[in-house]
Amino acid sequence: MAIFKRVLTWGLLCILLVLGFREANAIGRFSPVSLRFNAPICGDTAFRARQFSIANYESGSFWPTFWNQDRAELTVGARTSHVNAISFSGDATLVWPSPYIAGNAPGAIDAHGIAISEALAHTLWGSTDIIGQQVYVNEETRTVRGIFRGTTNLALIPFHIEDTSQSWTAAELSGGISHPQRTPFARFFPTRSDAESFAVSAGLGVPDYVIMGGALALARFMALLPVLVIAVYGVVRFVNTVSQKNAVVRSRFFASLMGLIAFALLLPFVLNALPPWLIPNQWSDFSFWSTLLQQANNSTREFLSVNPTLRDVELKIHLLRQGAIVVTGTVLSVIILCLCGSEWL
């Protein structure tokens, strides 16, 4: 019976960990930088922004994908449905990052295609085997290119990247500006100032909202939290056991701990003594770390206050699922440790 409980508990925890990483991967499909504008961006402005990106390609400029959420009338035979529609110009996977169950997302130069959700396919055709079928969208004929997962009736309507007839209220930025002075890991991770600088330089103006991709880092950390709880317990238990058996080991442990604290205190002086080309700016600029919490707070407020689109709602749903999974997994980890002790490890 004890073995059965052990297997059942650890099996449930493993399932929760898999679900947590699955949600983190889903959140990772959303673009790292999203710009929102209260005043629509006209087609000519969007075209000039792309020309700016092409001219500054070698310096690692962003590439914008423009989009706008509205309503559309879709007609197939005698069936007509008024659905939510996202018109876009650029990369469809940045606008709506759900995986495709059939076909593919419309390309950047596709002016006659359409991608629809699984739910909408069943509403209009009663099937998802409809790749290549024709559908009238606001009395314009389009061809179904792909079917993506989703329980909401939603259509993705592409426009050619050189089409200036549309206006947009949002832009997803792919790519990024290379910063040689940063660490190799952070060199291609854009910052808020990078996004705002691009928007102004490309002629888009100052965006009303800038949604950065901090949700991915949060989701990955949350996915690891149940494992960290058990890992920390294991380390503390190991150190405690060893230190009780050997006073020398215990003294060395505390000496090492004091050494780490001393190293942290001396780190600013060590960095100042090194040549500038060896020091990443974000590491040596300790004011960055002091303002990091405030920046995170402001970004969270902005993320919650922006006028929500279906894309934002989808991201928040993934975050809520991740939170529920992680809380359950963490509670289960604590229960295992409190009730079962090291014999379960």
CSV table of C-alpha atoms in Angstrom, one decimal:
chain,number,residue,atom,x,y,z
A,1,MET,CA,0.0,0.0,0.0
A,2,ALA,CA,2.9,2.4,0.9
A,3,ILE,CA,4.5,1.7,-2.5
A,4,PHE,CA,1.2,2.3,-4.3
A,5,LYS,CA,0.8,5.7,-2.5
A,6,ARG,CA,4.4,6.6,-3.3
A,7,VAL,CA,4.0,5.8,-7.0
A,8,LEU,CA,0.7,7.5,-7.2
A,9,THR,CA,1.9,10.7,-5.6
A,10,TRP,CA,5.1,11.0,-7.6
A,11,GLY,CA,3.1,10.1,-10.8
A,12,LEU,CA,0.7,12.9,-10.1
A,13,LEU,CA,3.5,15.3,-9.5
A,14,CYS,CA,5.2,14.3,-12.8
A,15,ILE,CA,2.0,14.9,-14.7
A,16,LEU,CA,1.7,18.3,-13.2
A,17,LEU,CA,5.3,19.1,-14.2
A,18,VAL,CA,4.6,18.0,-17.8
A,19,LEU,CA,1.5,20.2,-17.9
A,20,GLY,CA,3.4,23.1,-16.5
A,21,PHE,CA,6.2,22.9,-19.1
A,22,ARG,CA,3.5,22.4,-21.8
A,23,GLU,CA,1.9,25.7,-20.8
A,24,ALA,CA,5.3,27.4,-20.6
A,25,ASN,CA,6.0,26.3,-24.2
A,26,ALA,CA,2.6,27.6,-25.3
A,27,ILE,CA,3.4,31.0,-23.7
A,28,GLY,CA,6.8,30.9,-25.4
A,29,ARG,CA,5.1,31.0,-28.8
A,30,PHE,CA,3.9,34.6,-28.2
A,31,SER,CA,6.1,37.3,-29.6
A,32,PRO,CA,8.6,39.0,-27.2
A,33,VAL,CA,7.5,42.5,-28.0
A,34,SER,CA,4.0,43.8,-28.8
A,35,LEU,CA,3.2,47.5,-29.6
A,36,ARG,CA,-0.3,48.9,-29.2
A,37,PHE,CA,-1.6,52.2,-30.5
A,38,ASN,CA,-4.8,54.0,-29.6
A,39,ALA,CA,-4.7,55.9,-32.9
A,40,PRO,CA,-4.7,53.5,-35.9
A,41,ILE,CA,-1.5,53.2,-38.0
A,42,CYS,CA,-2.3,53.9,-41.7
A,43,GLY,CA,-1.0,51.6,-44.4
A,44,ASP,CA,1.5,54.1,-45.8
A,45,THR,CA,3.1,54.5,-42.3
A,46,ALA,CA,3.3,50.8,-41.9
A,47,PHE,CA,4.9,50.5,-45.4
A,48,ARG,CA,7.5,53.1,-44.5
A,49,ALA,CA,8.3,51.3,-41.2
A,50,ARG,CA,9.0,48.2,-43.2
A,51,GLN,CA,11.3,50.1,-45.5
A,52,PHE,CA,13.1,51.4,-42.4
A,53,SER,CA,13.6,47.8,-41.2
A,54,ILE,CA,15.0,46.8,-44.6
A,55,ALA,CA,17.4,49.7,-44.7
A,56,ASN,CA,18.6,48.9,-41.2
A,57,TYR,CA,18.7,45.1,-41.6
A,58,GLU,CA,22.4,44.8,-41.1
A,59,SER,CA,22.3,46.5,-37.8
A,60,GLY,CA,19.7,44.0,-36.6
A,61,SER,CA,16.6,46.1,-36.7
A,62,PHE,CA,13.2,44.7,-35.8
A,63,TRP,CA,10.8,43.5,-38.4
A,64,PRO,CA,7.1,44.5,-37.7
A,65,THR,CA,4.0,42.4,-38.2
A,66,PHE,CA,0.9,44.7,-38.2
A,67,TRP,CA,-2.6,43.6,-37.2
A,68,ASN,CA,-6.0,44.7,-36.1
A,69,GLN,CA,-8.9,42.8,-34.5
A,70,ASP,CA,-12.4,43.4,-35.8
A,71,ARG,CA,-15.6,41.5,-36.9
A,72,ALA,CA,-16.1,39.9,-40.2
A,73,GLU,CA,-18.9,38.1,-42.1
A,74,LEU,CA,-18.0,34.7,-43.4
A,75,THR,CA,-20.3,32.9,-45.8
A,76,VAL,CA,-20.1,29.3,-47.1
A,77,GLY,CA,-23.0,28.2,-49.2
A,78,ALA,CA,-26.2,29.0,-47.2
A,79,ARG,CA,-24.3,29.4,-43.9
A,80,THR,CA,-23.3,32.8,-42.7
A,81,SER,CA,-21.5,33.6,-39.5
A,82,HIS,CA,-20.3,36.9,-38.0
A,83,VAL,CA,-17.1,36.1,-36.2
A,84,ASN,CA,-14.1,37.8,-34.6
A,85,ALA,CA,-11.4,38.3,-37.2
A,86,ILE,CA,-7.8,39.4,-37.0
A,87,SER,CA,-6.5,41.1,-40.1
A,88,PHE,CA,-2.7,41.1,-40.3
A,89,SER,CA,0.2,41.9,-42.5
A,90,GLY,CA,3.3,39.8,-41.9
A,91,ASP,CA,3.9,36.7,-39.8
A,92,ALA,CA,0.6,35.0,-38.8
A,93,THR,CA,2.3,32.9,-36.1
A,94,LEU,CA,3.2,36.1,-34.2
A,95,VAL,CA,-0.4,37.3,-34.3
A,96,TRP,CA,-2.0,34.1,-33.2
A,97,PRO,CA,0.5,31.5,-32.1
A,98,SER,CA,-1.8,28.4,-31.8
A,99,PRO,CA,-0.6,25.2,-33.4
A,100,TYR,CA,-2.1,24.2,-36.7
A,101,ILE,CA,-4.0,20.9,-37.0
A,102,ALA,CA,-4.3,21.1,-40.8
A,103,GLY,CA,-2.6,23.2,-43.5
A,104,ASN,CA,-0.4,26.1,-42.7
A,105,ALA,CA,-0.6,29.8,-41.7
A,106,PRO,CA,-1.0,32.2,-44.6
A,107,GLY,CA,2.3,33.7,-45.9
A,108,ALA,CA,3.4,37.3,-45.7
A,109,ILE,CA,2.6,37.9,-49.4
A,110,ASP,CA,-0.7,36.0,-49.4
A,111,ALA,CA,-3.5,38.3,-50.3
A,112,HIS,CA,-6.2,35.7,-50.9
A,113,GLY,CA,-5.9,33.2,-48.2
A,114,ILE,CA,-7.4,32.7,-44.7
A,115,ALA,CA,-6.8,30.6,-41.7
A,116,ILE,CA,-9.6,29.7,-39.3
A,117,SER,CA,-10.0,28.1,-35.9
A,118,GLU,CA,-11.1,24.5,-35.4
A,119,ALA,CA,-14.3,25.7,-33.9
A,120,LEU,CA,-15.2,27.9,-36.9
A,121,ALA,CA,-14.4,25.1,-39.3
A,122,HIS,CA,-17.0,23.0,-37.6
A,123,THR,CA,-19.5,25.9,-37.5
A,124,LEU,CA,-19.3,26.6,-41.2
A,125,TRP,CA,-18.4,23.2,-42.7
A,126,GLY,CA,-18.9,20.7,-40.0
A,127,SER,CA,-15.4,19.3,-40.6
A,128,THR,CA,-11.7,20.3,-40.5
A,129,ASP,CA,-11.0,18.6,-43.8
A,130,ILE,CA,-11.5,21.9,-45.8
A,131,ILE,CA,-8.0,23.0,-46.9
A,132,GLY,CA,-8.4,24.7,-50.3
A,133,GLN,CA,-12.1,25.4,-49.8
A,134,GLN,CA,-13.5,28.8,-50.8
A,135,VAL,CA,-15.2,31.2,-48.3
A,136,TYR,CA,-16.6,34.6,-48.7
A,137,VAL,CA,-15.1,37.1,-46.3
A,138,ASN,CA,-17.0,40.4,-46.3
A,139,GLU,CA,-18.1,39.5,-49.9
A,140,GLU,CA,-14.5,38.8,-50.9
A,141,THR,CA,-13.5,35.3,-52.0
A,142,ARG,CA,-10.7,33.7,-50.0
A,143,THR,CA,-9.1,30.2,-49.8
A,144,VAL,CA,-8.6,28.3,-46.6
A,145,ARG,CA,-4.9,27.8,-46.0
A,146,GLY,CA,-4.9,26.3,-42.5
A,147,ILE,CA,-6.9,25.3,-39.5
A,148,PHE,CA,-5.5,26.1,-36.0
A,149,ARG,CA,-6.5,24.9,-32.6
A,150,GLY,CA,-9.1,26.9,-30.8
A,151,THR,CA,-12.6,26.8,-29.3
A,152,THR,CA,-13.5,30.4,-30.4
A,153,ASN,CA,-14.8,31.2,-33.8
A,154,LEU,CA,-11.9,33.2,-35.1
A,155,ALA,CA,-10.5,34.0,-38.6
A,156,LEU,CA,-7.0,35.2,-39.5
A,157,ILE,CA,-7.2,37.3,-42.7
A,158,PRO,CA,-3.8,38.1,-44.3
A,159,PHE,CA,-2.9,41.2,-46.4
A,160,HIS,CA,0.1,41.5,-48.7
A,161,ILE,CA,3.0,43.2,-46.9
A,162,GLU,CA,3.0,46.0,-49.6
A,163,ASP,CA,-0.7,46.6,-49.3
A,164,THR,CA,-1.3,50.1,-47.9
A,165,SER,CA,-5.1,50.0,-48.0
A,166,GLN,CA,-5.5,48.8,-44.4
A,167,SER,CA,-5.0,50.4,-41.0
A,168,TRP,CA,-3.6,48.7,-37.9
A,169,THR,CA,-3.7,49.2,-34.2
A,170,ALA,CA,-0.9,46.8,-33.1
A,171,ALA,CA,2.5,45.5,-34.2
A,172,GLU,CA,4.4,42.4,-33.2
A,173,LEU,CA,8.2,42.8,-33.4
A,174,SER,CA,10.4,39.9,-34.4
A,175,GLY,CA,14.2,39.9,-34.6
A,176,GLY,CA,16.0,42.3,-32.4
A,177,ILE,CA,18.8,44.8,-32.1
A,178,SER,CA,22.2,43.2,-31.4
A,179,HIS,CA,24.1,44.6,-28.4
A,180,PRO,CA,27.8,43.6,-28.6
A,181,GLN,CA,28.4,45.0,-25.1
A,182,ARG,CA,26.0,42.6,-23.5
A,183,THR,CA,26.5,39.0,-22.5
A,184,PRO,CA,26.1,36.5,-25.4
A,185,PHE,CA,22.9,35.2,-23.7
A,186,ALA,CA,21.3,38.7,-23.4
A,187,ARG,CA,22.7,40.2,-26.6
A,188,PHE,CA,19.6,39.5,-28.8
A,189,PHE,CA,17.0,39.9,-26.1
A,190,PRO,CA,15.2,43.2,-26.8
A,191,THR,CA,14.4,45.7,-24.1
A,192,ARG,CA,11.5,48.1,-23.8
A,193,SER,CA,13.8,51.0,-24.8
A,194,ASP,CA,14.8,49.1,-27.9
A,195,ALA,CA,11.2,48.7,-28.9
A,196,GLU,CA,10.3,52.3,-28.3
A,197,SER,CA,13.4,53.5,-30.1
A,198,PHE,CA,12.5,51.4,-33.1
A,199,ALA,CA,8.9,52.7,-33.1
A,200,VAL,CA,10.0,56.3,-33.1
A,201,SER,CA,12.8,55.8,-35.6
A,202,ALA,CA,10.5,53.9,-38.0
A,203,GLY,CA,7.9,56.6,-38.0
A,204,LEU,CA,5.3,54.8,-36.0
A,205,GLY,CA,5.4,57.2,-33.1
A,206,VAL,CA,5.5,56.5,-29.4
A,207,PRO,CA,3.3,53.4,-28.7
A,208,ASP,CA,0.6,53.8,-26.1
A,209,TYR,CA,1.4,50.3,-24.7
A,210,VAL,CA,4.5,48.2,-24.9
A,211,ILE,CA,3.9,44.6,-23.9
A,212,MET,CA,7.2,42.8,-23.3
A,213,GLY,CA,7.7,39.0,-23.2
A,214,GLY,CA,8.3,38.7,-19.5
A,215,ALA,CA,5.5,36.2,-19.3
A,216,LEU,CA,7.7,33.5,-20.7
A,217,ALA,CA,10.4,33.9,-18.1
A,218,LEU,CA,7.7,33.8,-15.4
A,219,ALA,CA,6.1,30.8,-16.9
A,220,ARG,CA,9.3,28.8,-17.0
A,221,PHE,CA,10.2,29.7,-13.4
A,222,MET,CA,6.7,28.7,-12.3
A,223,ALA,CA,7.1,25.4,-14.1
A,224,LEU,CA,10.3,24.6,-12.2
A,225,LEU,CA,8.9,25.7,-8.8
A,226,PRO,CA,7.7,22.3,-7.6
A,227,VAL,CA,11.0,20.8,-8.4
A,228,LEU,CA,12.9,23.6,-6.7
A,229,VAL,CA,10.9,23.0,-3.5
A,230,ILE,CA,12.1,19.4,-3.4
A,231,ALA,CA,15.6,20.2,-4.5
A,232,VAL,CA,16.0,22.9,-1.8
A,233,TYR,CA,14.7,20.4,0.8
A,234,GLY,CA,17.1,17.7,-0.4
A,235,VAL,CA,20.1,20.1,-0.2
A,236,VAL,CA,19.2,21.3,3.3
A,237,ARG,CA,18.6,17.7,4.5
A,238,PHE,CA,21.9,16.6,3.0
A,239,VAL,CA,23.9,19.5,4.5
A,240,ASN,CA,22.2,19.0,7.9
A,241,THR,CA,22.9,15.2,7.9
A,242,VAL,CA,26.6,15.6,6.9
A,243,SER,CA,27.2,18.5,9.3
A,244,GLN,CA,25.8,16.5,12.3
A,245,LYS,CA,28.2,13.7,11.6
A,246,ASN,CA,31.3,15.8,10.9
A,247,ALA,CA,32.0,19.1,12.7
A,248,VAL,CA,34.8,19.8,10.2
A,249,VAL,CA,32.4,19.6,7.2
A,250,ARG,CA,30.0,21.9,9.1
A,251,SER,CA,32.6,24.5,9.7
A,252,ARG,CA,33.7,24.3,6.1
A,253,PHE,CA,30.1,24.8,4.9
A,254,PHE,CA,29.7,27.9,7.0
A,255,ALA,CA,33.1,29.2,5.9
A,256,SER,CA,32.0,28.7,2.2
A,257,LEU,CA,28.8,30.5,2.9
A,258,MET,CA,30.6,33.5,4.4
A,259,GLY,CA,33.0,33.4,1.4
A,260,LEU,CA,30.1,33.7,-1.0
A,261,ILE,CA,28.7,36.6,1.0
A,262,ALA,CA,32.1,38.3,0.9
A,263,PHE,CA,32.4,37.7,-2.8
A,264,ALA,CA,29.0,39.3,-3.4
A,265,LEU,CA,30.1,42.4,-1.4
A,266,LEU,CA,33.4,42.6,-3.3
A,267,LEU,CA,31.9,42.0,-6.8
A,268,PRO,CA,31.4,45.7,-7.6
A,269,PHE,CA,35.0,46.5,-6.9
A,270,VAL,CA,36.2,43.5,-8.9
A,271,LEU,CA,34.1,44.5,-11.9
A,272,ASN,CA,35.4,48.1,-11.7
A,273,ALA,CA,38.9,46.7,-11.8
A,274,LEU,CA,38.3,44.7,-15.0
A,275,PRO,CA,38.7,46.1,-18.6
A,276,PRO,CA,35.4,47.6,-19.9
A,277,TRP,CA,35.3,45.2,-22.8
A,278,LEU,CA,35.0,42.3,-20.3
A,279,ILE,CA,32.0,43.7,-18.4
A,280,PRO,CA,28.4,43.4,-19.7
A,281,ASN,CA,26.8,46.8,-19.2
A,282,GLN,CA,23.7,45.4,-17.5
A,283,TRP,CA,25.9,43.6,-14.9
A,284,SER,CA,28.2,46.6,-14.1
A,285,ASP,CA,25.3,49.0,-14.0
A,286,PHE,CA,24.0,48.2,-10.6
A,287,SER,CA,21.3,50.9,-10.8
A,288,PHE,CA,19.7,48.5,-13.4
A,289,TRP,CA,19.1,46.0,-10.7
A,290,SER,CA,17.8,48.5,-8.2
A,291,THR,CA,15.1,49.6,-10.8
A,292,LEU,CA,14.3,46.1,-12.1
A,293,LEU,CA,11.5,45.6,-9.6
A,294,GLN,CA,9.9,48.9,-10.4
A,295,GLN,CA,10.1,48.2,-14.2
A,296,ALA,CA,8.5,44.7,-13.6
A,297,ASN,CA,5.7,46.4,-11.6
A,298,ASN,CA,5.1,49.0,-14.3
A,299,SER,CA,5.1,46.3,-17.1
A,300,THR,CA,2.6,44.2,-15.1
A,301,ARG,CA,0.3,47.1,-14.7
A,302,GLU,CA,0.5,47.9,-18.4
A,303,PHE,CA,-0.1,44.3,-19.3
A,304,LEU,CA,-3.3,44.2,-17.1
A,305,SER,CA,-4.6,47.7,-18.2
A,306,VAL,CA,-4.2,47.4,-21.9
A,307,ASN,CA,-7.5,47.1,-23.8
A,308,PRO,CA,-7.7,43.3,-24.1
A,309,THR,CA,-7.8,41.6,-27.5
A,310,LEU,CA,-8.5,37.9,-28.1
A,311,ARG,CA,-4.7,37.4,-28.3
A,312,ASP,CA,-4.2,39.0,-24.9
A,313,VAL,CA,-7.1,36.9,-23.4
A,314,GLU,CA,-5.5,33.8,-24.8
A,315,LEU,CA,-2.1,34.6,-23.2
A,316,LYS,CA,-3.8,35.4,-19.8
A,317,ILE,CA,-5.7,32.1,-19.9
A,318,HIS,CA,-2.4,30.3,-20.4
A,319,LEU,CA,-0.9,32.2,-17.5
A,320,LEU,CA,-3.9,31.3,-15.3
A,321,ARG,CA,-3.6,27.7,-16.2
A,322,GLN,CA,0.1,27.8,-15.4
A,323,GLY,CA,-0.6,29.4,-12.1
A,324,ALA,CA,-3.2,26.7,-11.1
A,325,ILE,CA,-0.9,23.9,-12.2
A,326,VAL,CA,2.1,25.3,-10.3
A,327,VAL,CA,0.1,26.0,-7.1
A,328,THR,CA,-1.2,22.5,-7.2
A,329,GLY,CA,2.2,21.0,-7.9
A,330,THR,CA,3.9,23.1,-5.2
A,331,VAL,CA,1.3,22.1,-2.6
A,332,LEU,CA,1.7,18.5,-3.5
A,333,SER,CA,5.5,18.8,-3.2
A,334,VAL,CA,5.1,20.3,0.3
A,335,ILE,CA,2.7,17.6,1.3
A,336,ILE,CA,5.1,14.9,0.2
A,337,LEU,CA,7.9,16.5,2.2
A,338,CYS,CA,5.9,17.2,5.3
A,339,LEU,CA,4.0,13.9,5.6
A,340,CYS,CA,6.4,11.5,4.1
A,341,GLY,CA,9.9,12.9,4.8
A,342,SER,CA,13.1,11.8,3.2
A,343,GLU,CA,12.0,8.2,2.9
A,344,TRP,CA,10.0,9.2,-0.1
A,345,LEU,CA,12.9,11.0,-1.8
